[in-house]
Amino acid sequence: MKNHKKLIIGISITLSLMVLCFLGIRIDNTDNKKTFFDSTKVYAQTTDDVDEKLNTIMDELEELKKSNPIIAMSSSPYAIVEEITSYDELVNMGIEAVKPMYDILYKRPDAGLYEYILAMAIEEITNQEYIYDVDYGWSNALEFRLCYERKVNNSSDEFEYLMNSNKISNENKKQKITELGVFVVSDLLDELDKETSIFSKEEIETLLQQIIQTVPATHKLHSVETIEEWRVDNEQIYRDLKKLNKTEY
């Protein structure tokens, strides 16, 4: 998905300035590492891991500035993260890391390179495309947040439309629901709990399986695990994806 970005010239210049400012300011690398998310909230362990990865990314960016200044000063964050192994580790933390990362963005008023990298990770983990402008997608973290909220609301509305439509075959509905991805997992779980549905329970479980397997996650739904077993540790994670933009701070 990141290969599909089309950054216009003005955005490239802006991001270049972000890089210059960002690489000149790094997190204090003493024992008092900065904590970006309140660890007293839920996801405490995951939040600690996210904090650690973010500080490591800062360290790697500083080293990149010395070893490869051409890449470090690149106008494209996508070129920069290709050189940072900690970014891949952040993405590989999976879907349970999205809430801590999004809450960091929610609480930070800045829209620099640091926030841009966080937004990139969320985009990659959720396996969704976020469109603020048809010409370039989104250009900063503030635009990404608006895209995220729009995606949440549109996905739920689209799911409801598909379930109630008499003009679309059930097979086409299932294909479109799968394309809606992680943001309709909670809707599918609600549908699974209903006494009656246009889909059988087996069909709903298959849809859940198809969606969940498309994103990084520590606890994926495997064939040897029943949906009820999977729900114990994972249901709230997917429900929280749709509550992030409603969190009060």
CSV table of C-alpha atoms in Angstrom, one decimal:
chain,number,residue,atom,x,y,z
A,1,MET,CA,0.0,0.0,0.0
A,2,LYS,CA,2.8,2.4,0.8
A,3,ASN,CA,4.1,2.0,-2.7
A,4,HIS,CA,0.9,3.5,-4.0
A,5,LYS,CA,1.5,6.9,-2.3
A,6,LYS,CA,1.8,9.8,-4.7
A,7,LEU,CA,3.4,12.6,-2.8
A,8,ILE,CA,3.1,15.9,-4.5
A,9,ILE,CA,6.0,18.4,-4.7
A,10,GLY,CA,4.7,20.6,-2.0
A,11,ILE,CA,4.3,17.7,0.4
A,12,SER,CA,7.8,16.5,-0.3
A,13,ILE,CA,9.2,19.9,0.6
A,14,THR,CA,7.2,19.9,3.8
A,15,LEU,CA,8.4,16.5,4.7
A,16,SER,CA,12.0,17.5,4.0
A,17,LEU,CA,11.6,20.2,6.6
A,18,MET,CA,10.1,17.7,9.0
A,19,VAL,CA,13.1,15.5,8.6
A,20,LEU,CA,15.6,18.3,9.2
A,21,CYS,CA,13.8,19.4,12.4
A,22,PHE,CA,13.1,15.9,13.6
A,23,LEU,CA,16.7,14.6,13.3
A,24,GLY,CA,18.0,17.5,15.2
A,25,ILE,CA,15.8,16.7,18.2
A,26,ARG,CA,15.7,13.2,19.7
A,27,ILE,CA,14.2,11.7,22.8
A,28,ASP,CA,16.4,11.8,25.9
A,29,ASN,CA,18.4,8.6,25.8
A,30,THR,CA,19.0,8.4,29.5
A,31,ASP,CA,17.3,6.1,32.0
A,32,ASN,CA,14.3,8.4,31.9
A,33,LYS,CA,13.0,7.5,28.5
A,34,LYS,CA,10.0,9.5,27.5
A,35,THR,CA,6.7,7.6,27.8
A,36,PHE,CA,4.3,8.5,25.0
A,37,PHE,CA,1.2,6.8,26.4
A,38,ASP,CA,-0.2,6.6,29.9
A,39,SER,CA,0.7,3.1,31.1
A,40,THR,CA,-2.0,3.2,33.7
A,41,LYS,CA,-4.5,2.7,30.9
A,42,VAL,CA,-5.3,-0.6,29.3
A,43,TYR,CA,-2.7,-2.4,27.0
A,44,ALA,CA,-0.1,-1.6,29.6
A,45,GLN,CA,2.5,-4.2,28.5
A,46,THR,CA,1.8,-3.4,24.8
A,47,THR,CA,2.2,0.3,25.5
A,48,ASP,CA,5.6,-0.3,27.2
A,49,ASP,CA,6.7,-2.3,24.1
A,50,VAL,CA,5.5,0.5,21.8
A,51,ASP,CA,7.4,3.1,23.8
A,52,GLU,CA,10.6,0.9,23.6
A,53,LYS,CA,10.3,0.5,19.9
A,54,LEU,CA,9.7,4.2,19.3
A,55,ASN,CA,12.8,5.1,21.3
A,56,THR,CA,14.8,2.6,19.3
A,57,ILE,CA,13.5,4.1,16.1
A,58,MET,CA,14.8,7.5,17.3
A,59,ASP,CA,18.2,6.0,18.0
A,60,GLU,CA,18.3,4.4,14.6
A,61,LEU,CA,17.3,7.7,12.9
A,62,GLU,CA,20.2,9.4,14.7
A,63,GLU,CA,22.6,6.7,13.5
A,64,LEU,CA,21.2,6.9,9.9
A,65,LYS,CA,21.8,10.6,9.9
A,66,LYS,CA,25.5,9.8,10.4
A,67,SER,CA,25.9,6.8,8.2
A,68,ASN,CA,23.6,7.7,5.3
A,69,PRO,CA,22.8,11.4,5.4
A,70,ILE,CA,21.3,11.3,1.8
A,71,ILE,CA,18.6,8.8,2.9
A,72,ALA,CA,18.2,10.5,6.3
A,73,MET,CA,17.5,13.8,4.6
A,74,SER,CA,15.1,12.2,2.1
A,75,SER,CA,11.8,13.9,1.6
A,76,SER,CA,10.0,10.5,1.8
A,77,PRO,CA,9.4,8.8,5.1
A,78,TYR,CA,9.0,5.6,3.2
A,79,ALA,CA,12.6,5.7,2.0
A,80,ILE,CA,13.7,6.4,5.6
A,81,VAL,CA,11.8,3.5,7.3
A,82,GLU,CA,13.3,1.1,4.7
A,83,GLU,CA,16.6,1.6,6.6
A,84,ILE,CA,15.1,1.2,10.1
A,85,THR,CA,14.7,-2.3,11.4
A,86,SER,CA,12.8,-1.1,14.4
A,87,TYR,CA,10.0,0.1,12.2
A,88,ASP,CA,9.3,-3.4,11.0
A,89,GLU,CA,9.4,-4.6,14.6
A,90,LEU,CA,6.8,-2.0,15.4
A,91,VAL,CA,4.5,-3.2,12.6
A,92,ASN,CA,5.0,-6.8,13.6
A,93,MET,CA,3.6,-6.0,17.0
A,94,GLY,CA,0.3,-6.4,15.3
A,95,ILE,CA,-3.2,-5.3,15.7
A,96,GLU,CA,-3.0,-5.0,19.5
A,97,ALA,CA,-0.5,-2.2,19.2
A,98,VAL,CA,-2.8,0.0,17.1
A,99,LYS,CA,-4.7,1.5,20.1
A,100,PRO,CA,-1.5,2.6,21.9
A,101,MET,CA,-0.1,4.1,18.7
A,102,TYR,CA,-3.3,5.9,17.8
A,103,ASP,CA,-3.7,7.2,21.3
A,104,ILE,CA,-0.2,8.7,21.0
A,105,LEU,CA,-1.2,10.5,17.9
A,106,TYR,CA,-4.5,11.6,19.5
A,107,LYS,CA,-2.6,13.3,22.4
A,108,ARG,CA,0.2,14.9,20.3
A,109,PRO,CA,-0.6,18.2,18.6
A,110,ASP,CA,2.4,17.9,16.3
A,111,ALA,CA,2.4,16.6,12.7
A,112,GLY,CA,6.1,16.0,12.0
A,113,LEU,CA,8.0,13.0,10.8
A,114,TYR,CA,7.7,11.1,14.1
A,115,GLU,CA,3.9,11.3,14.0
A,116,TYR,CA,4.0,10.4,10.3
A,117,ILE,CA,5.9,7.2,11.0
A,118,LEU,CA,3.4,6.2,13.6
A,119,ALA,CA,0.5,6.8,11.2
A,120,MET,CA,2.3,4.7,8.5
A,121,ALA,CA,2.6,1.8,11.0
A,122,ILE,CA,-1.1,2.0,11.8
A,123,GLU,CA,-1.9,2.0,8.1
A,124,GLU,CA,0.2,-1.0,7.4
A,125,ILE,CA,-1.0,-3.0,10.4
A,126,THR,CA,-4.7,-2.4,9.7
A,127,ASN,CA,-4.1,-3.2,6.0
A,128,GLN,CA,-6.4,-0.3,4.9
A,129,GLU,CA,-6.0,2.6,2.5
A,130,TYR,CA,-6.7,6.0,4.1
A,131,ILE,CA,-7.7,8.8,1.6
A,132,TYR,CA,-7.8,12.4,2.7
A,133,ASP,CA,-7.1,13.7,-0.9
A,134,VAL,CA,-7.4,11.6,-4.0
A,135,ASP,CA,-4.2,13.0,-5.4
A,136,TYR,CA,-1.9,11.9,-2.5
A,137,GLY,CA,-3.9,10.0,0.2
A,138,TRP,CA,-2.8,11.8,3.4
A,139,SER,CA,0.2,14.1,3.9
A,140,ASN,CA,0.5,14.3,7.7
A,141,ALA,CA,-0.7,12.8,11.0
A,142,LEU,CA,-3.6,15.2,11.4
A,143,GLU,CA,-5.0,14.3,8.0
A,144,PHE,CA,-4.4,10.6,8.8
A,145,ARG,CA,-6.5,10.9,12.0
A,146,LEU,CA,-9.4,12.4,10.0
A,147,CYS,CA,-9.0,9.6,7.5
A,148,TYR,CA,-9.1,7.0,10.3
A,149,GLU,CA,-12.3,8.3,11.8
A,150,ARG,CA,-13.9,8.5,8.3
A,151,LYS,CA,-12.8,4.9,7.7
A,152,VAL,CA,-14.3,3.7,10.9
A,153,ASN,CA,-17.6,5.4,10.3
A,154,ASN,CA,-17.8,4.5,6.6
A,155,SER,CA,-17.0,0.9,7.2
A,156,SER,CA,-19.8,0.5,9.8
A,157,ASP,CA,-22.3,2.3,7.5
A,158,GLU,CA,-21.2,0.2,4.5
A,159,PHE,CA,-21.6,-3.0,6.6
A,160,GLU,CA,-25.1,-2.1,7.6
A,161,TYR,CA,-26.0,-1.2,4.1
A,162,LEU,CA,-24.7,-4.6,2.8
A,163,MET,CA,-26.5,-6.6,5.4
A,164,ASN,CA,-29.9,-4.9,4.6
A,165,SER,CA,-29.6,-4.6,0.9
A,166,ASN,CA,-31.9,-6.6,-1.4
A,167,LYS,CA,-30.0,-5.6,-4.5
A,168,ILE,CA,-26.7,-7.4,-3.8
A,169,SER,CA,-26.3,-11.2,-3.8
A,170,ASN,CA,-25.0,-12.8,-0.6
A,171,GLU,CA,-21.8,-13.9,-2.4
A,172,ASN,CA,-21.0,-10.3,-3.4
A,173,LYS,CA,-21.9,-9.1,0.1
A,174,LYS,CA,-19.3,-11.5,1.6
A,175,GLN,CA,-16.7,-10.3,-0.8
A,176,LYS,CA,-17.3,-6.7,0.0
A,177,ILE,CA,-17.4,-7.3,3.7
A,178,THR,CA,-14.0,-9.0,3.5
A,179,GLU,CA,-12.7,-5.9,1.7
A,180,LEU,CA,-13.9,-3.7,4.5
A,181,GLY,CA,-11.4,-5.5,6.7
A,182,VAL,CA,-10.6,-5.1,10.4
A,183,PHE,CA,-13.1,-2.4,11.1
A,184,VAL,CA,-16.1,-4.7,10.6
A,185,VAL,CA,-14.8,-7.6,12.8
A,186,SER,CA,-16.8,-6.3,15.7
A,187,ASP,CA,-19.9,-6.0,13.4
A,188,LEU,CA,-19.4,-9.6,12.4
A,189,LEU,CA,-19.1,-10.7,16.0
A,190,ASP,CA,-22.4,-8.9,16.8
A,191,GLU,CA,-23.9,-10.6,13.8
A,192,LEU,CA,-22.7,-14.0,15.0
A,193,ASP,CA,-24.5,-13.4,18.3
A,194,LYS,CA,-27.8,-12.8,16.7
A,195,GLU,CA,-30.4,-15.5,16.6
A,196,THR,CA,-31.0,-14.9,12.9
A,197,SER,CA,-28.8,-13.5,10.2
A,198,ILE,CA,-28.6,-13.6,6.4
A,199,PHE,CA,-25.4,-15.6,6.8
A,200,SER,CA,-25.0,-18.9,8.7
A,201,LYS,CA,-22.7,-19.0,11.7
A,202,GLU,CA,-20.2,-21.0,9.6
A,203,GLU,CA,-20.2,-18.3,6.9
A,204,ILE,CA,-19.6,-15.5,9.5
A,205,GLU,CA,-16.8,-17.5,11.1
A,206,THR,CA,-15.2,-17.9,7.6
A,207,LEU,CA,-15.4,-14.1,7.0
A,208,LEU,CA,-13.8,-13.5,10.4
A,209,GLN,CA,-11.0,-15.9,9.5
A,210,GLN,CA,-10.4,-14.3,6.2
A,211,ILE,CA,-10.2,-10.8,7.6
A,212,ILE,CA,-8.1,-11.6,10.7
A,213,GLN,CA,-5.5,-13.5,8.7
A,214,THR,CA,-4.7,-10.4,6.6
A,215,VAL,CA,-3.3,-8.3,9.4
A,216,PRO,CA,-0.3,-8.8,11.8
A,217,ALA,CA,-1.6,-10.1,15.1
A,218,THR,CA,-0.2,-12.0,18.0
A,219,HIS,CA,-3.4,-14.0,18.5
A,220,LYS,CA,-4.7,-14.9,15.0
A,221,LEU,CA,-7.7,-17.1,14.6
A,222,HIS,CA,-6.4,-20.6,13.6
A,223,SER,CA,-8.4,-23.5,12.4
A,224,VAL,CA,-7.5,-25.4,15.6
A,225,GLU,CA,-9.0,-22.7,17.8
A,226,THR,CA,-12.8,-22.0,18.1
A,227,ILE,CA,-14.1,-18.5,17.6
A,228,GLU,CA,-15.3,-18.5,21.2
A,229,GLU,CA,-11.8,-19.3,22.4
A,230,TRP,CA,-10.4,-16.6,20.2
A,231,ARG,CA,-12.9,-14.0,21.4
A,232,VAL,CA,-11.7,-14.3,25.0
A,233,ASP,CA,-8.4,-12.5,24.4
A,234,ASN,CA,-9.0,-10.7,21.1
A,235,GLU,CA,-12.6,-9.4,20.8
A,236,GLN,CA,-12.0,-6.2,22.8
A,237,ILE,CA,-8.9,-5.4,20.7
A,238,TYR,CA,-11.0,-5.2,17.5
A,239,ARG,CA,-13.9,-3.3,19.2
A,240,ASP,CA,-11.4,-0.7,20.5
A,241,LEU,CA,-10.3,0.0,16.9
A,242,LYS,CA,-13.7,1.7,16.4
A,243,LYS,CA,-13.6,3.5,19.7
A,244,LEU,CA,-10.3,5.2,19.4
A,245,ASN,CA,-11.6,8.4,17.9
A,246,LYS,CA,-14.2,8.6,20.8
A,247,THR,CA,-11.6,8.3,23.6
A,248,GLU,CA,-11.8,11.1,26.1
A,249,TYR,CA,-8.6,12.7,27.4
